[in-house]
Short mmCIF file of C-alpha atoms and ligand atoms in Angstrom, two decimals:
data_model
loop_
_atom_site.label_atom_id
_atom_site.label_comp_id
_atom_site.label_asym_id
_atom_site.label_seq_id
_atom_site.Cartn_x
_atom_site.Cartn_y
_atom_site.Cartn_z
CA MET A 1 108.61 93.12 84.05
CA GLU A 2 111.14 90.60 82.98
CA PHE A 3 110.51 86.89 83.34
CA GLY A 4 113.37 84.53 83.85
CA ASN A 5 115.25 82.10 85.96
CA LYS A 6 116.97 84.59 88.17
CA ILE A 7 116.26 86.53 91.30
CA ILE A 8 113.97 89.32 90.33
CA ASP A 9 114.17 92.35 92.50
CA GLU A 10 111.25 94.47 91.40
CA SER A 11 112.80 97.44 93.09
CA VAL A 12 115.55 97.74 90.50
CA GLN A 13 113.11 97.59 87.64
CA GLY A 14 111.84 101.12 87.90
CA SER A 15 112.05 102.92 84.64
CA ALA A 16 111.26 106.34 83.39
CA ILE A 17 107.95 105.68 81.76
CA ALA A 18 106.67 109.10 80.94
CA LYS A 19 106.36 110.14 77.32
CA GLU A 20 106.93 113.61 75.96
CA GLY A 21 103.56 115.31 75.66
CA ASN A 22 102.76 118.33 73.52
CA ILE A 23 100.17 120.20 75.61
CA GLU A 24 101.47 123.40 77.13
CA GLY A 25 101.65 123.15 80.89
CA LYS A 26 103.56 121.95 83.89
CA LYS A 27 105.98 119.14 83.28
CA LEU A 28 105.43 115.82 85.01
CA PHE A 29 108.02 113.09 85.47
CA LEU A 30 106.48 109.78 86.51
CA GLU A 31 108.51 106.78 87.53
CA SER A 32 107.24 103.34 88.59
CA TYR A 33 108.69 100.58 90.73
CA GLY A 34 107.34 97.17 91.67
CA CYS A 35 104.64 94.98 90.25
CA GLN A 36 102.69 95.22 87.00
CA MET A 37 99.76 96.64 88.95
CA ASN A 38 101.87 99.68 89.81
CA PHE A 39 102.71 100.21 86.16
CA ALA A 40 98.99 99.99 85.33
CA ASP A 41 98.21 102.46 88.14
CA SER A 42 100.77 104.93 86.78
CA GLU A 43 98.83 104.90 83.49
CA VAL A 44 95.72 105.96 85.46
CA VAL A 45 97.74 108.69 87.22
CA ALA A 46 99.06 109.94 83.87
CA SER A 47 95.53 110.00 82.50
CA ILE A 48 94.21 112.04 85.43
CA LEU A 49 97.03 114.59 85.22
CA ILE A 50 97.22 114.89 81.44
CA ASN A 51 93.48 115.61 81.49
CA LYS A 52 94.31 118.52 83.79
CA GLY A 53 96.78 119.93 81.24
CA PHE A 54 100.08 118.46 82.42
CA THR A 55 102.68 117.51 79.88
CA THR A 56 105.14 114.73 80.58
CA THR A 57 108.89 114.57 80.40
CA GLN A 58 111.42 111.75 80.46
CA ASN A 59 114.07 113.97 82.00
CA PHE A 60 113.44 114.44 85.71
CA LEU A 61 115.79 117.43 85.84
CA GLU A 62 113.37 119.52 83.82
CA ALA A 63 110.25 118.43 85.71
CA ASP A 64 107.96 120.74 87.70
CA ILE A 65 106.63 117.73 89.52
CA ILE A 66 108.10 114.27 90.11
CA PHE A 67 105.90 111.37 91.09
CA VAL A 68 107.40 108.05 92.06
CA ASN A 69 105.00 105.10 92.26
CA THR A 70 106.47 102.87 94.93
CA CYS A 71 106.67 99.27 96.14
CA ALA A 72 106.77 98.12 99.79
CA ILE A 73 106.83 94.36 99.34
CA ARG A 74 110.37 93.86 100.69
CA GLU A 75 112.68 96.09 102.65
CA ASN A 76 115.18 96.40 99.81
CA ALA A 77 112.42 97.64 97.47
CA GLU A 78 111.91 100.54 99.87
CA SER A 79 115.63 101.27 100.28
CA LYS A 80 116.07 101.52 96.50
CA ILE A 81 113.29 104.10 96.39
CA ARG A 82 114.81 106.09 99.26
CA GLN A 83 118.10 106.18 97.33
CA ARG A 84 116.26 107.33 94.23
CA LEU A 85 114.68 110.16 96.22
CA GLN A 86 118.19 111.47 96.86
CA ASP A 87 118.67 111.90 93.10
CA TYR A 88 115.59 114.09 92.99
CA LYS A 89 117.28 116.62 95.30
CA LYS A 90 118.99 117.95 92.19
CA VAL A 91 115.63 119.06 90.80
CA LYS A 92 114.88 121.13 93.88
CA LYS A 93 118.30 122.80 93.62
CA LYS A 94 117.57 123.78 90.04
CA ASN A 95 113.96 124.72 90.60
CA PRO A 96 113.03 125.35 94.26
CA LYS A 97 109.34 125.33 93.35
CA ALA A 98 109.48 121.80 91.95
CA LEU A 99 107.34 119.27 93.84
CA ILE A 100 108.12 115.67 94.74
CA GLY A 101 105.35 113.18 95.39
CA VAL A 102 105.41 109.58 96.58
CA LEU A 103 102.57 107.36 95.33
CA GLY A 104 101.60 103.74 95.89
CA CYS A 105 102.38 101.12 98.49
CA MET A 106 105.22 102.83 100.34
CA ALA A 107 103.10 105.98 100.63
CA GLU A 108 100.24 103.95 102.06
CA ARG A 109 102.45 102.03 104.46
CA LEU A 110 104.24 105.04 105.94
CA LYS A 111 101.60 107.75 105.51
CA SER A 112 102.65 111.16 106.87
CA GLU A 113 105.61 109.51 108.64
CA LEU A 114 107.25 109.57 105.21
CA LEU A 115 107.20 113.37 105.29
CA GLU A 116 109.23 113.26 108.53
CA GLN A 117 111.68 110.70 107.20
CA GLU A 118 112.17 112.18 103.73
CA LYS A 119 112.17 115.94 104.07
CA LEU A 120 112.16 116.65 100.34
CA VAL A 121 108.81 114.89 99.82
CA ASP A 122 105.84 117.27 99.41
CA ILE A 123 102.98 114.92 98.52
CA VAL A 124 102.08 111.42 99.78
CA VAL A 125 99.26 109.55 98.01
CA GLY A 126 97.99 106.02 98.54
CA PRO A 127 96.79 103.73 95.71
CA ASP A 128 93.09 104.54 96.13
CA ALA A 129 93.44 108.33 96.21
CA TYR A 130 94.70 109.20 92.73
CA ARG A 131 91.56 111.09 91.77
CA ASP A 132 92.54 113.59 94.46
CA LEU A 133 95.94 114.30 92.86
CA PRO A 134 95.04 117.63 91.18
CA ASN A 135 93.73 118.91 94.51
CA LEU A 136 96.79 117.66 96.43
CA ILE A 137 99.10 119.31 93.92
CA GLU A 138 97.27 122.60 94.44
CA ILE A 139 97.73 122.30 98.22
CA ALA A 140 101.44 121.57 97.78
CA GLU A 141 101.82 124.48 95.37
CA GLY A 142 100.42 126.66 98.15
CA GLY A 143 103.37 125.60 100.29
CA GLN A 144 101.70 122.97 102.48
CA LYS A 145 102.51 119.28 102.61
CA ALA A 146 99.67 117.21 101.12
CA VAL A 147 98.67 113.68 102.12
CA ASN A 148 95.80 111.41 101.09
CA VAL A 149 96.15 107.76 102.08
CA ILE A 150 92.47 106.89 102.47
CA LEU A 151 91.78 103.36 101.27
CA SER A 152 88.50 102.73 99.49
CA LYS A 153 86.10 99.80 99.38
CA GLU A 154 84.75 100.85 95.98
CA GLU A 155 87.46 102.55 93.93
CA THR A 156 88.49 100.66 90.77
CA TYR A 157 89.17 103.65 88.46
CA ALA A 158 86.79 101.85 86.10
CA ASP A 159 85.86 104.97 84.14
CA ILE A 160 89.42 106.23 83.60
CA SER A 161 91.01 105.37 80.26
CA PRO A 162 94.67 104.82 81.05
CA VAL A 163 97.29 106.69 79.06
CA ARG A 164 99.54 103.90 77.78
CA LEU A 165 103.10 104.63 78.92
CA ASP A 166 106.35 102.89 78.09
CA HIS A 167 104.38 100.72 75.73
CA ASN A 168 105.49 98.74 72.73
CA GLY A 169 102.09 99.42 71.15
CA VAL A 170 101.41 95.68 71.24
CA SER A 171 100.74 94.58 74.82
CA ALA A 172 98.68 96.41 77.44
CA PHE A 173 97.88 95.81 81.11
CA ILE A 174 94.29 96.01 82.30
CA SER A 175 93.57 96.07 85.97
CA ILE A 176 90.46 93.95 86.74
CA MET A 177 90.41 94.21 90.53
CA ARG A 178 92.18 95.95 93.38
CA GLY A 179 93.34 95.08 96.87
CA CYS A 180 93.71 91.70 98.50
CA ASP A 181 91.77 89.91 101.25
CA ASN A 182 94.08 86.94 101.63
CA MET A 183 96.27 88.08 104.48
CA CYS A 184 99.23 85.84 103.74
CA SER A 185 101.17 86.28 106.95
CA PHE A 186 104.35 87.58 105.27
CA CYS A 187 102.67 90.09 102.99
CA VAL A 188 102.17 93.83 103.33
CA VAL A 189 99.85 94.17 100.31
CA PRO A 190 96.52 93.85 102.19
CA PHE A 191 97.67 96.82 104.30
CA THR A 192 98.86 98.95 101.40
CA ARG A 193 96.21 98.14 98.80
CA GLY A 194 93.24 97.54 101.04
CA ARG A 195 90.21 95.31 100.63
CA GLU A 196 89.66 93.28 97.53
CA ARG A 197 87.12 94.64 95.04
CA SER A 198 86.35 93.69 91.45
CA ARG A 199 85.89 96.06 88.56
CA ASP A 200 82.78 96.30 86.39
CA PRO A 201 83.29 93.77 83.52
CA GLU A 202 81.68 96.17 81.06
CA SER A 203 84.45 98.71 81.68
CA ILE A 204 87.08 95.96 81.37
CA ILE A 205 85.70 94.82 78.00
CA LYS A 206 85.48 98.42 76.82
CA GLU A 207 89.12 99.02 77.75
CA ALA A 208 90.25 95.81 76.03
CA LYS A 209 88.28 96.67 72.87
CA GLU A 210 89.78 100.16 72.81
CA ALA A 211 93.25 98.67 73.16
CA PHE A 212 92.56 96.27 70.27
CA ASP A 213 91.21 99.10 68.09
CA ALA A 214 94.33 101.13 68.88
CA GLY A 215 96.47 98.29 67.50
CA TYR A 216 97.26 96.34 70.68
CA ARG A 217 97.29 92.59 70.22
CA GLU A 218 97.69 91.38 73.80
CA VAL A 219 96.06 92.30 77.09
CA THR A 220 97.15 91.11 80.53
CA LEU A 221 94.36 91.11 83.09
CA LEU A 222 95.79 92.09 86.46
CA GLY A 223 94.74 91.37 90.03
CA GLN A 224 96.41 90.11 93.23
CA ASN A 225 94.17 87.04 93.03
CA VAL A 226 92.33 86.96 89.71
CA ASP A 227 90.57 83.70 90.60
CA SER A 228 88.47 85.47 93.20
CA PHE A 229 87.18 88.04 90.70
CA ILE A 230 83.42 88.35 91.18
CA TRP A 231 81.11 91.04 89.86
CA SER A 232 77.64 91.49 91.15
CA GLY A 233 77.32 95.24 91.06
CA GLY A 234 80.38 96.70 92.76
CA GLY A 235 82.00 97.19 96.14
CA LEU A 236 82.58 94.48 98.70
CA LYS A 237 79.36 92.63 97.89
CA LYS A 238 81.24 89.34 97.76
CA ASP A 239 81.03 89.20 101.56
CA ILE A 240 77.25 89.45 101.72
CA LEU A 241 76.16 87.59 98.60
CA THR A 242 73.78 84.67 98.94
CA ASP A 243 74.69 81.48 97.08
CA GLU A 244 72.03 82.30 94.50
CA GLN A 245 73.44 85.79 93.94
CA LYS A 246 76.93 84.31 93.63
CA ALA A 247 75.65 81.90 90.97
CA ASN A 248 74.33 84.86 88.97
CA ALA A 249 77.46 86.96 89.37
CA ILE A 250 80.25 87.12 86.77
CA ASN A 251 83.30 85.12 87.85
CA PHE A 252 86.83 85.04 86.47
CA ALA A 253 86.25 82.16 84.04
CA GLN A 254 83.33 84.09 82.54
CA LEU A 255 85.27 87.35 82.38
CA LEU A 256 88.15 85.56 80.66
CA GLU A 257 85.76 84.17 78.06
CA MET A 258 84.23 87.61 77.45
CA VAL A 259 87.68 89.11 76.83
CA ALA A 260 88.78 86.19 74.64
CA LYS A 261 85.72 86.66 72.44
CA ILE A 262 86.58 90.28 71.61
CA ASN A 263 88.75 89.11 68.74
CA PRO A 264 90.69 85.89 68.04
CA ASP A 265 93.70 88.09 67.22
CA LEU A 266 93.74 89.57 70.71
CA ARG A 267 95.90 87.48 73.02
CA VAL A 268 94.76 87.28 76.62
CA ARG A 269 97.06 86.77 79.59
CA PHE A 270 96.42 87.21 83.30
CA SER A 271 98.22 87.39 86.61
CA THR A 272 98.22 86.36 89.45
CA SER A 273 96.46 83.04 90.06
CA HIS A 274 96.08 81.82 93.63
CA PRO A 275 96.45 78.05 94.17
CA LYS A 276 93.67 77.99 96.78
CA ASP A 277 91.13 79.54 94.38
CA MET A 278 92.21 78.43 90.91
CA CYS A 279 89.41 76.18 89.70
CA ASP A 280 89.04 73.85 86.73
CA ASP A 281 86.48 76.20 85.09
CA VAL A 282 89.25 78.70 84.42
CA LEU A 283 91.46 75.95 82.98
CA HIS A 284 88.67 74.70 80.69
CA THR A 285 88.07 78.25 79.42
CA MET A 286 91.80 78.61 78.76
CA ALA A 287 91.82 75.33 76.84
CA LYS A 288 88.75 76.34 74.79
CA TYR A 289 90.22 79.58 73.36
CA GLU A 290 93.39 79.53 71.31
CA ASN A 291 93.97 83.22 72.06
CA ILE A 292 94.09 82.71 75.84
CA CYS A 293 97.78 82.11 76.48
CA LYS A 294 98.73 78.76 77.92
CA TYR A 295 100.66 80.16 80.81
CA ILE A 296 99.84 80.32 84.50
CA HIS A 297 101.72 82.14 87.21
CA LEU A 298 100.85 80.05 90.26
CA PRO A 299 102.99 81.15 93.23
CA VAL A 300 103.70 78.30 95.63
CA GLN A 301 105.85 80.25 98.18
CA SER A 302 106.96 77.01 99.92
CA GLY A 303 106.86 73.29 99.25
CA CYS A 304 106.16 72.41 102.88
CA SER A 305 102.59 72.18 104.21
CA GLU A 306 103.53 73.35 107.74
CA VAL A 307 105.27 76.44 106.36
CA LEU A 308 102.31 77.10 104.06
CA GLU A 309 100.02 76.98 107.05
CA LYS A 310 102.18 79.46 108.93
CA MET A 311 102.15 81.62 105.82
CA ASN A 312 98.33 81.46 105.90
CA ARG A 313 98.24 80.49 102.25
CA GLY A 314 95.10 78.38 102.51
CA TYR A 315 96.47 75.25 100.80
CA SER A 316 98.83 72.36 101.41
CA ARG A 317 101.63 70.92 99.29
CA GLU A 318 99.24 68.17 98.15
CA TRP A 319 96.53 70.65 97.17
CA TYR A 320 99.07 72.67 95.19
CA LEU A 321 100.35 69.58 93.36
CA ASP A 322 96.76 68.61 92.58
CA ARG A 323 96.25 72.04 90.94
CA VAL A 324 99.41 71.50 88.89
CA ALA A 325 98.10 68.06 87.85
CA ALA A 326 94.79 69.68 86.80
CA ILE A 327 96.69 72.18 84.62
CA ARG A 328 98.69 69.39 82.99
CA ARG A 329 95.56 67.27 82.46
CA ILE A 330 93.44 70.04 80.93
CA MET A 331 96.24 71.88 79.07
CA PRO A 332 99.19 69.55 78.54
CA ASP A 333 101.16 72.28 76.75
CA ALA A 334 100.78 74.94 79.47
CA ALA A 335 103.76 76.61 81.12
CA ILE A 336 103.74 77.25 84.86
CA SER A 337 105.76 79.78 86.84
CA SER A 338 106.00 80.48 90.55
CA ASP A 339 107.06 82.77 93.38
CA ILE A 340 109.14 81.21 96.15
CA ILE A 341 110.25 82.62 99.50
CA THR A 342 113.25 81.17 101.35
CA GLY A 343 113.95 81.47 105.05
CA PHE A 344 110.44 82.23 106.31
CA CYS A 345 110.13 82.30 110.11
CA GLY A 346 111.20 78.98 111.62
CA GLU A 347 111.93 77.31 108.25
CA SER A 348 114.11 74.26 108.93
CA GLU A 349 116.60 72.70 106.54
CA GLU A 350 114.20 69.81 106.05
CA GLN A 351 111.36 72.17 105.19
CA HIS A 352 113.62 73.95 102.70
CA GLN A 353 114.41 70.57 101.13
CA GLN A 354 110.67 70.09 100.64
CA THR A 355 110.58 73.27 98.55
CA LEU A 356 113.43 71.90 96.42
CA SER A 357 111.62 68.58 96.02
CA LEU A 358 108.40 70.33 94.98
CA MET A 359 110.39 72.29 92.40
CA GLU A 360 111.79 68.99 91.08
CA GLU A 361 108.28 67.63 90.81
CA VAL A 362 106.79 70.62 88.98
CA GLN A 363 109.82 71.78 86.96
CA TYR A 364 108.67 75.38 86.54
CA GLU A 365 109.39 77.29 83.36
CA PHE A 366 110.25 80.36 85.45
CA ALA A 367 110.29 81.43 89.06
CA TYR A 368 110.70 84.65 91.00
CA MET A 369 112.66 83.82 94.13
CA PHE A 370 113.12 85.89 97.27
CA ALA A 371 114.67 85.78 100.71
CA TYR A 372 112.02 86.46 103.35
CA SER A 373 111.92 90.11 104.41
CA GLU A 374 109.95 90.95 107.54
CA ARG A 375 107.34 93.64 106.95
CA PRO A 376 105.89 95.82 109.70
CA LYS A 377 102.28 95.15 110.75
CA THR A 378 102.02 91.77 109.01
CA LEU A 379 100.81 88.72 110.91
CA ALA A 380 104.28 87.16 110.67
CA GLU A 381 105.90 90.23 112.19
CA ARG A 382 103.46 90.16 115.10
CA LYS A 383 103.31 86.40 115.69
CA PHE A 384 106.57 84.81 114.60
CA THR A 385 110.29 85.43 114.90
CA ASP A 386 112.36 86.19 111.83
CA ASP A 387 114.89 83.63 113.03
CA VAL A 388 116.56 82.28 109.90
CA SER A 389 119.88 84.07 109.58
CA ALA A 390 120.63 86.22 106.54
CA GLU A 391 123.43 83.80 105.55
CA ILE A 392 121.14 80.79 105.59
CA LYS A 393 118.41 82.66 103.70
CA GLN A 394 120.97 83.52 101.02
CA LYS A 395 122.39 79.99 100.92
CA ARG A 396 118.89 78.53 100.46
CA LEU A 397 118.05 81.19 97.91
CA ALA A 398 121.15 80.29 95.90
CA GLU A 399 120.09 76.64 95.98
CA ILE A 400 116.62 77.30 94.64
CA VAL A 401 117.96 79.76 92.06
CA ASN A 402 120.41 77.13 90.81
CA MET A 403 117.71 74.52 90.63
CA GLN A 404 115.40 76.89 88.77
CA ARG A 405 118.15 77.75 86.31
CA LYS A 406 118.49 74.06 85.53
CA HIS A 407 114.74 73.63 85.10
CA SER A 408 114.36 76.72 82.91
CA GLU A 409 117.09 75.37 80.65
CA ILE A 410 115.39 71.98 80.41
CA ARG A 411 112.02 73.60 79.67
CA THR A 412 113.47 75.96 77.04
CA LYS A 413 115.32 73.09 75.32
CA GLN A 414 112.09 71.08 75.15
CA ASN A 415 110.77 73.78 72.83
CA VAL A 416 113.63 73.58 70.33
CA GLY A 417 112.68 71.79 67.10
CA LYS A 418 109.07 72.99 67.33
CA ILE A 419 107.04 75.71 65.60
CA HIS A 420 105.79 78.53 67.84
CA LYS A 421 103.13 81.14 67.16
CA VAL A 422 104.82 84.38 68.20
CA LEU A 423 103.37 87.85 68.62
CA ILE A 424 106.06 90.34 67.55
CA GLU A 425 106.63 92.86 70.34
CA SER A 426 109.92 94.66 69.82
CA ILE A 427 113.35 94.74 68.25
CA SER A 428 115.62 92.21 69.95
CA LYS A 429 117.96 93.63 72.59
CA LYS A 430 120.79 91.58 71.10
CA SER A 431 120.50 92.66 67.47
CA LYS A 432 118.63 95.36 65.60
CA ASP A 433 118.13 92.91 62.74
CA MET A 434 116.13 90.56 64.92
CA PHE A 435 112.62 90.76 66.32
CA SER A 436 111.61 89.56 69.75
CA GLY A 437 108.22 88.26 70.84
CA ARG A 438 106.71 85.56 73.03
CA ASN A 439 104.97 82.31 72.36
CA SER A 440 101.74 81.38 74.10
CA GLN A 441 103.75 79.87 76.99
CA ASN A 442 105.46 83.22 77.61
CA ILE A 443 108.87 82.11 76.35
CA THR A 444 110.81 84.79 74.47
CA VAL A 445 111.53 83.93 70.85
CA VAL A 446 113.95 85.89 68.63
CA PHE A 447 114.23 85.63 64.85
CA PRO A 448 115.37 87.67 61.79
CA LYS A 449 113.11 90.64 61.04
CA GLU A 450 112.58 90.07 57.31
CA LYS A 451 109.39 91.75 56.09
CA TYR A 452 107.40 91.56 59.33
CA LYS A 453 106.35 94.28 61.75
CA LYS A 454 105.46 94.74 65.41
CA GLY A 455 102.00 93.38 66.21
CA ASP A 456 102.17 90.63 63.53
CA TYR A 457 101.73 86.99 64.42
CA VAL A 458 104.36 84.73 62.90
CA ASN A 459 105.14 81.01 63.08
CA VAL A 460 108.73 80.56 64.11
CA PHE A 461 110.66 77.31 63.94
CA ALA A 462 112.96 77.26 66.97
CA SER A 463 116.31 75.84 65.90
CA SER A 464 118.37 76.66 69.01
CA CYS A 465 118.14 78.36 72.38
CA THR A 466 119.98 80.13 75.17
CA SER A 467 119.02 79.33 78.78
CA SER A 468 115.70 81.15 78.50
CA THR A 469 115.28 82.34 74.90
CA LEU A 470 114.37 80.45 71.76
CA ILE A 471 116.13 81.39 68.52
CA GLY A 472 114.69 80.57 65.11
CA GLU A 473 113.28 81.63 61.77
CA VAL A 474 109.81 82.35 60.47
CA VAL A 475 108.43 79.42 58.46
N1 5AD B 1 109.42 88.76 101.83
C1 5AD B 1 109.84 88.18 100.70
N2 5AD B 1 109.07 87.99 99.64
C2 5AD B 1 107.80 88.45 99.69
N3 5AD B 1 106.78 88.40 98.81
C3 5AD B 1 105.71 89.00 99.36
N4 5AD B 1 106.00 89.42 100.60
C4 5AD B 1 107.29 89.08 100.84
C5 5AD B 1 108.16 89.23 101.95
N5 5AD B 1 107.74 89.81 103.07
C6 5AD B 1 106.89 87.76 97.51
C7 5AD B 1 105.90 86.61 97.36
C8 5AD B 1 104.86 87.16 96.44
C9 5AD B 1 105.69 88.10 95.58
C10 5AD B 1 104.92 89.12 94.84
O1 5AD B 1 106.58 88.70 96.50
O2 5AD B 1 106.57 85.52 96.78
O3 5AD B 1 104.20 86.19 95.68
FE1 SF4 B 2 100.11 89.24 99.36
FE2 SF4 B 2 98.99 86.82 99.62
FE3 SF4 B 2 97.51 88.87 98.71
FE4 SF4 B 2 99.45 87.83 97.15
S1 SF4 B 2 97.60 86.75 97.86
S2 SF4 B 2 99.05 90.02 97.53
S3 SF4 B 2 101.02 87.26 98.68
S4 SF4 B 2 98.41 88.67 100.76
#
């Protein structure tokens, strides 16, 4: 996923992520849309199917089976996927036996209704049912439509070693928990991904060690709300734990420390932090370990306390700004990014101005910015009216995007004239003679390749910058 000072529409970021396999068998084309969690889930799906003898292809026209891992967060994410399904028609023309399956959040949201709406779809599978895929494929091969959208209170796919797809061989995603219990009133995720559950830390450490041994130098720990990670033996125990049991459980700060200790050369990142739960313990752990990146994605959504209350976010503007102050106090060099929604139900011009003023106060390095999109079944859809017009949503969105552009430029410029420790990730998109990597704060740094290679750490003196990229030379 790209970071930057522009509107990010996850729905256009789908990419063919399958790699050519060499095992004889049916050919699978797997495509992912949406958040990093979906990309991590696709690696679990690939693992399950490759273990069953599937090979993978990057050309959907030659596939025996197409799986698209979908996003339902905003309406336009779903429309992009519906358009993409039309492309897949070509496969069925060429090979009438080819199967098309929809995985992930859109599958969970629409269930078998999707089969009515999109006639070419044969298989519908929710995010907790991937172990059932081989069985569902068999049903579909027998000519029946196959659906499994059962959500689980236990499933974390802890024992499945993901097959790393679309990777640069340097950075890997590791899912540490699933689902979300927060019920933000605008958000469909609790309905599509189910109840929150944490994954066994032992399996997380094992996966991170395996990634390091395979040459990876960065892991990103993923969860909808990593700060509420708690392990005390699996399932939804969080709800019934006594205070004493909670004190003996493993929390996120402890997990972070365990991962950081694997090797000082393994960078650790995580996403997403929730302002209501992010505690100083996590910040102190981040400050203690050089290899934990000094970067926090802390979505604010709105700068106005009344709107935040309507959004059911569990914090006020003041609480949020206090969390930002704690980050700055404990890690003065940390970068902060955010998610912001414009035009939520009933948002007045004055309330929108409060979001702009909060942005001025924080000066985020990056932000993902969205116009509010009403989602079926959510609390907001049931309780409030989506009464801010599309024009005003777009006007407000443009205002926050412009402000963020300004702030990103200021933040990037502040890093010019300094030396940055960069993990080399790939060849720069702009020039094949340049490498691209990120510093601890998640800012992209490009520099001449010289004798270095992917996975190396280098110290780069930043001599200039574009609006969001530092340019320099290794010192
Ligand atoms: N409309 C617009 N943006 C949304 N997000 C979540 N739900 C909606 C919605 N209904 C945004 C939030 C969240 C990010 C992943 O997507 O900002 O943090
Ligand atoms: Fe959605 Fe809120 Fe959960 Fe994030 S924390 S996934 S915005 S309900």
